[in-house]
Amino acid sequence: MSRLKGKKIGFIGSGNMAEALARGVINAKLIKAEDVMGSDISKTIGWIQEQIKVPARIVRVMPNTPALIGEGAAGLVACKDAKEGDCETILELMQSVGVAKIFEKEEDLDAVTGLSGSGPAYVFRMMEAMIEGAKQSGLEEEKALNLTIQTVIGAGILAQKRLKDNIKPDKLREMVTSHKGTTEAGLNFMKEHNFFDVVRDAVKTATARSKELAKI
């Protein structure tokens, strides 16, 4: 039996992330729409405890917007007052709308925010650039859009399936790159313009901003 049966679920706040998560769990038929209320993801466990002023069993979660379609990625951490089973209950909730991982330290959620929380926007921005490059190379926008979306979907699914064989993204990149071929030319251009560093530092910058917001 589901740990969520008979429970009400609340979110403090109701922005894009809360809406995506709420719609996702409703679509997964784990809860009814009338059992959902709202949370500000930037608020720490300590902040929440200060507001309610009594010991509480808190599990803090950082999801992302693809939870709306059951393809989310989330990190969660429990406070010291949480009981055995609390994390598992929330883990079940989050796994109903994607992949979820439990962390021991709350500060790890800042990095989760910088990675998977903000990550969809990084991918969308890269997609914008790919579409524009295709248009400037002569393709119609609609066809460029469809091919770009499918390329990203296909690459993600391929990476997910190959991970079961311990084949990680760096190996997949090598497998698709022929010596002196078109892919190598594009990758070399990315390297010359510090593409790897830019994406890496975007994650670190978003992580730092998450730490700042937690102090406000």
Tab-separated table of C-alpha atoms in Angstrom:
chain	number	residue	atom	x	y	z
A	1	MET	CA	0.000	0.000	0.000
A	2	SER	CA	1.215	3.507	-0.794
A	3	ARG	CA	2.613	5.520	2.135
A	4	LEU	CA	0.758	8.523	0.690
A	5	LYS	CA	-2.738	7.055	1.039
A	6	GLY	CA	-4.958	9.299	3.144
A	7	LYS	CA	-2.346	12.056	3.456
A	8	LYS	CA	-2.696	15.723	2.537
A	9	ILE	CA	0.256	17.385	0.811
A	10	GLY	CA	1.157	21.056	1.128
A	11	PHE	CA	3.546	23.474	-0.582
A	12	ILE	CA	4.544	26.750	1.099
A	13	GLY	CA	4.289	28.999	-1.951
A	14	SER	CA	2.821	28.273	-5.383
A	15	GLY	CA	5.301	29.177	-8.123
A	16	ASN	CA	6.307	27.215	-11.220
A	17	MET	CA	8.041	24.481	-9.226
A	18	ALA	CA	5.178	23.894	-6.804
A	19	GLU	CA	2.670	23.861	-9.655
A	20	ALA	CA	4.740	21.343	-11.623
A	21	LEU	CA	5.100	19.048	-8.617
A	22	ALA	CA	1.443	19.313	-7.623
A	23	ARG	CA	0.217	18.621	-11.142
A	24	GLY	CA	2.687	15.770	-11.462
A	25	VAL	CA	1.536	13.899	-8.355
A	26	ILE	CA	-2.108	14.513	-9.254
A	27	ASN	CA	-1.531	13.190	-12.770
A	28	ALA	CA	0.194	10.145	-11.252
A	29	LYS	CA	-3.060	9.593	-9.295
A	30	LEU	CA	-1.213	9.395	-5.967
A	31	ILE	CA	-3.346	12.134	-4.439
A	32	LYS	CA	-6.489	14.107	-5.189
A	33	ALA	CA	-6.343	17.741	-6.245
A	34	GLU	CA	-8.217	18.826	-3.102
A	35	ASP	CA	-5.477	17.293	-0.931
A	36	VAL	CA	-2.763	19.597	-2.296
A	37	MET	CA	-1.724	22.811	-0.612
A	38	GLY	CA	1.671	25.194	-1.168
A	39	SER	CA	6.044	25.655	-0.295
A	40	ASP	CA	8.868	27.984	-0.860
A	41	ILE	CA	11.731	25.752	-1.903
A	42	SER	CA	14.359	28.333	-0.918
A	43	LYS	CA	13.381	28.125	2.768
A	44	THR	CA	15.680	25.997	4.917
A	45	ILE	CA	14.620	23.443	7.493
A	46	GLY	CA	15.845	25.838	10.196
A	47	TRP	CA	13.680	28.671	8.835
A	48	ILE	CA	10.591	26.480	8.751
A	49	GLN	CA	11.237	25.279	12.307
A	50	GLU	CA	11.561	28.885	13.495
A	51	GLN	CA	8.186	29.779	11.978
A	52	ILE	CA	6.223	26.893	13.464
A	53	LYS	CA	8.096	27.057	16.808
A	54	VAL	CA	7.519	23.406	17.708
A	55	PRO	CA	9.493	20.252	16.855
A	56	ALA	CA	8.397	19.080	13.434
A	57	ARG	CA	9.199	16.231	11.085
A	58	ILE	CA	10.463	18.100	8.042
A	59	VAL	CA	11.767	16.698	4.776
A	60	ARG	CA	13.035	19.425	2.475
A	61	VAL	CA	12.816	18.753	-1.263
A	62	MET	CA	14.308	20.382	-4.360
A	63	PRO	CA	12.399	19.184	-7.451
A	64	ASN	CA	12.334	20.589	-10.985
A	65	THR	CA	9.653	21.512	-13.513
A	66	PRO	CA	9.765	18.309	-15.648
A	67	ALA	CA	7.953	16.739	-12.671
A	68	LEU	CA	4.891	18.139	-14.445
A	69	ILE	CA	5.132	15.290	-16.962
A	70	GLY	CA	6.545	12.665	-14.608
A	71	GLU	CA	10.158	13.241	-15.675
A	72	GLY	CA	11.458	15.288	-12.769
A	73	ALA	CA	14.751	15.127	-10.872
A	74	ALA	CA	14.762	15.866	-7.151
A	75	GLY	CA	16.939	15.848	-4.063
A	76	LEU	CA	15.636	15.566	-0.509
A	77	VAL	CA	16.976	15.723	3.032
A	78	ALA	CA	15.272	15.123	6.391
A	79	CYS	CA	15.637	17.108	9.613
A	80	LYS	CA	16.878	15.458	12.815
A	81	ASP	CA	13.313	15.223	14.176
A	82	ALA	CA	12.059	13.200	11.212
A	83	LYS	CA	10.922	9.687	12.063
A	84	GLU	CA	11.912	6.496	10.338
A	85	GLY	CA	9.808	6.254	7.226
A	86	ASP	CA	9.339	10.001	6.691
A	87	CYS	CA	12.039	10.173	4.026
A	88	GLU	CA	10.673	7.036	2.379
A	89	THR	CA	7.201	8.592	2.207
A	90	ILE	CA	8.502	11.719	0.494
A	91	LEU	CA	10.813	9.629	-1.679
A	92	GLU	CA	7.766	7.713	-2.919
A	93	LEU	CA	6.047	11.003	-3.663
A	94	MET	CA	8.983	12.335	-5.660
A	95	GLN	CA	9.634	9.055	-7.470
A	96	SER	CA	6.051	9.187	-8.713
A	97	VAL	CA	7.081	12.175	-10.834
A	98	GLY	CA	10.647	11.221	-11.795
A	99	VAL	CA	14.011	10.407	-10.211
A	100	ALA	CA	14.728	11.309	-6.574
A	101	LYS	CA	17.839	11.023	-4.396
A	102	ILE	CA	18.214	11.323	-0.607
A	103	PHE	CA	21.059	13.481	0.765
A	104	GLU	CA	22.481	13.564	4.281
A	105	LYS	CA	23.454	17.260	4.375
A	106	GLU	CA	20.969	20.064	3.759
A	107	GLU	CA	23.620	22.208	2.077
A	108	ASP	CA	23.801	19.594	-0.690
A	109	LEU	CA	20.393	20.829	-1.832
A	110	ASP	CA	22.040	24.071	-2.947
A	111	ALA	CA	24.074	22.081	-5.468
A	112	VAL	CA	20.968	20.103	-6.427
A	113	THR	CA	19.276	23.443	-7.074
A	114	GLY	CA	22.163	24.596	-9.276
A	115	LEU	CA	22.200	21.303	-11.173
A	116	SER	CA	18.771	19.764	-11.661
A	117	GLY	CA	16.636	22.578	-10.264
A	118	SER	CA	17.949	25.122	-12.754
A	119	GLY	CA	19.172	22.521	-15.249
A	120	PRO	CA	16.096	22.464	-17.501
A	121	ALA	CA	16.639	26.153	-18.264
A	122	TYR	CA	20.256	25.462	-19.267
A	123	VAL	CA	19.071	22.761	-21.659
A	124	PHE	CA	16.359	25.016	-23.088
A	125	ARG	CA	18.918	27.767	-23.644
A	126	MET	CA	21.204	25.347	-25.468
A	127	MET	CA	18.235	24.238	-27.560
A	128	GLU	CA	17.581	27.860	-28.516
A	129	ALA	CA	21.172	28.141	-29.725
A	130	MET	CA	20.967	24.870	-31.678
A	131	ILE	CA	17.769	25.991	-33.391
A	132	GLU	CA	19.274	29.357	-34.296
A	133	GLY	CA	22.402	27.681	-35.673
A	134	ALA	CA	20.265	25.401	-37.828
A	135	LYS	CA	18.205	28.345	-39.100
A	136	GLN	CA	21.339	30.273	-40.024
A	137	SER	CA	22.521	27.139	-41.828
A	138	GLY	CA	19.376	27.111	-43.961
A	139	LEU	CA	16.766	25.022	-42.125
A	140	GLU	CA	13.168	26.102	-41.586
A	141	GLU	CA	12.426	27.007	-37.967
A	142	GLU	CA	9.724	24.366	-37.424
A	143	LYS	CA	11.930	21.556	-38.704
A	144	ALA	CA	14.919	22.839	-36.743
A	145	LEU	CA	12.762	22.972	-33.605
A	146	ASN	CA	11.441	19.428	-34.006
A	147	LEU	CA	14.864	17.969	-34.782
A	148	THR	CA	16.437	19.784	-31.831
A	149	ILE	CA	13.809	18.584	-29.369
A	150	GLN	CA	14.124	14.996	-30.555
A	151	THR	CA	17.926	15.180	-30.444
A	152	VAL	CA	17.841	16.247	-26.795
A	153	ILE	CA	15.218	13.637	-25.897
A	154	GLY	CA	17.118	10.902	-27.718
A	155	ALA	CA	20.455	11.828	-26.172
A	156	GLY	CA	18.931	11.864	-22.690
A	157	ILE	CA	17.244	8.488	-23.097
A	158	LEU	CA	20.411	6.995	-24.582
A	159	ALA	CA	22.466	8.272	-21.632
A	160	GLN	CA	19.898	6.868	-19.205
A	161	LYS	CA	19.863	3.421	-20.807
A	162	ARG	CA	23.638	3.183	-21.222
A	163	LEU	CA	24.206	4.144	-17.582
A	164	LYS	CA	22.947	0.665	-16.673
A	165	ASP	CA	26.108	-0.626	-18.379
A	166	ASN	CA	28.220	2.039	-16.609
A	167	ILE	CA	28.658	3.953	-19.874
A	168	LYS	CA	28.684	7.635	-18.908
A	169	PRO	CA	28.249	10.794	-21.026
A	170	ASP	CA	31.963	11.220	-21.734
A	171	LYS	CA	32.087	7.771	-23.346
A	172	LEU	CA	28.901	8.416	-25.307
A	173	ARG	CA	30.438	11.621	-26.636
A	174	GLU	CA	33.539	9.727	-27.736
A	175	MET	CA	31.409	7.075	-29.437
A	176	VAL	CA	29.618	9.628	-31.617
A	177	THR	CA	32.770	11.602	-32.498
A	178	SER	CA	34.657	10.528	-35.619
A	179	HIS	CA	38.228	11.702	-36.153
A	180	LYS	CA	38.249	14.839	-38.325
A	181	GLY	CA	34.475	14.542	-38.787
A	182	THR	CA	31.656	17.053	-38.389
A	183	THR	CA	31.016	16.313	-34.708
A	184	GLU	CA	34.681	16.735	-33.854
A	185	ALA	CA	34.680	20.086	-35.655
A	186	GLY	CA	31.707	21.275	-33.601
A	187	LEU	CA	33.183	20.000	-30.342
A	188	ASN	CA	36.526	21.634	-31.079
A	189	PHE	CA	34.727	24.940	-31.579
A	190	MET	CA	32.993	24.466	-28.230
A	191	LYS	CA	36.334	23.734	-26.588
A	192	GLU	CA	37.948	26.835	-28.099
A	193	HIS	CA	35.116	28.938	-26.657
A	194	ASN	CA	35.122	27.314	-23.204
A	195	PHE	CA	31.676	25.715	-23.511
A	196	PHE	CA	32.446	23.127	-20.806
A	197	ASP	CA	33.671	25.805	-18.391
A	198	VAL	CA	30.634	28.006	-19.031
A	199	VAL	CA	28.149	25.229	-18.252
A	200	ARG	CA	30.141	24.048	-15.228
A	201	ASP	CA	30.331	27.568	-13.836
A	202	ALA	CA	26.625	28.164	-14.496
A	203	VAL	CA	25.874	25.271	-12.132
A	204	LYS	CA	28.279	26.695	-9.537
A	205	THR	CA	26.830	30.207	-9.890
A	206	ALA	CA	23.261	28.975	-9.442
A	207	THR	CA	24.424	26.950	-6.431
A	208	ALA	CA	25.971	30.063	-4.884
A	209	ARG	CA	22.758	32.009	-5.503
A	210	SER	CA	20.768	29.271	-3.770
A	211	LYS	CA	23.003	29.676	-0.717
A	212	GLU	CA	22.390	33.442	-0.782
A	213	LEU	CA	18.616	33.061	-1.033
A	214	ALA	CA	18.590	30.690	1.935
A	215	LYS	CA	19.966	33.520	4.099
A	216	ILE	CA	17.289	36.054	3.148
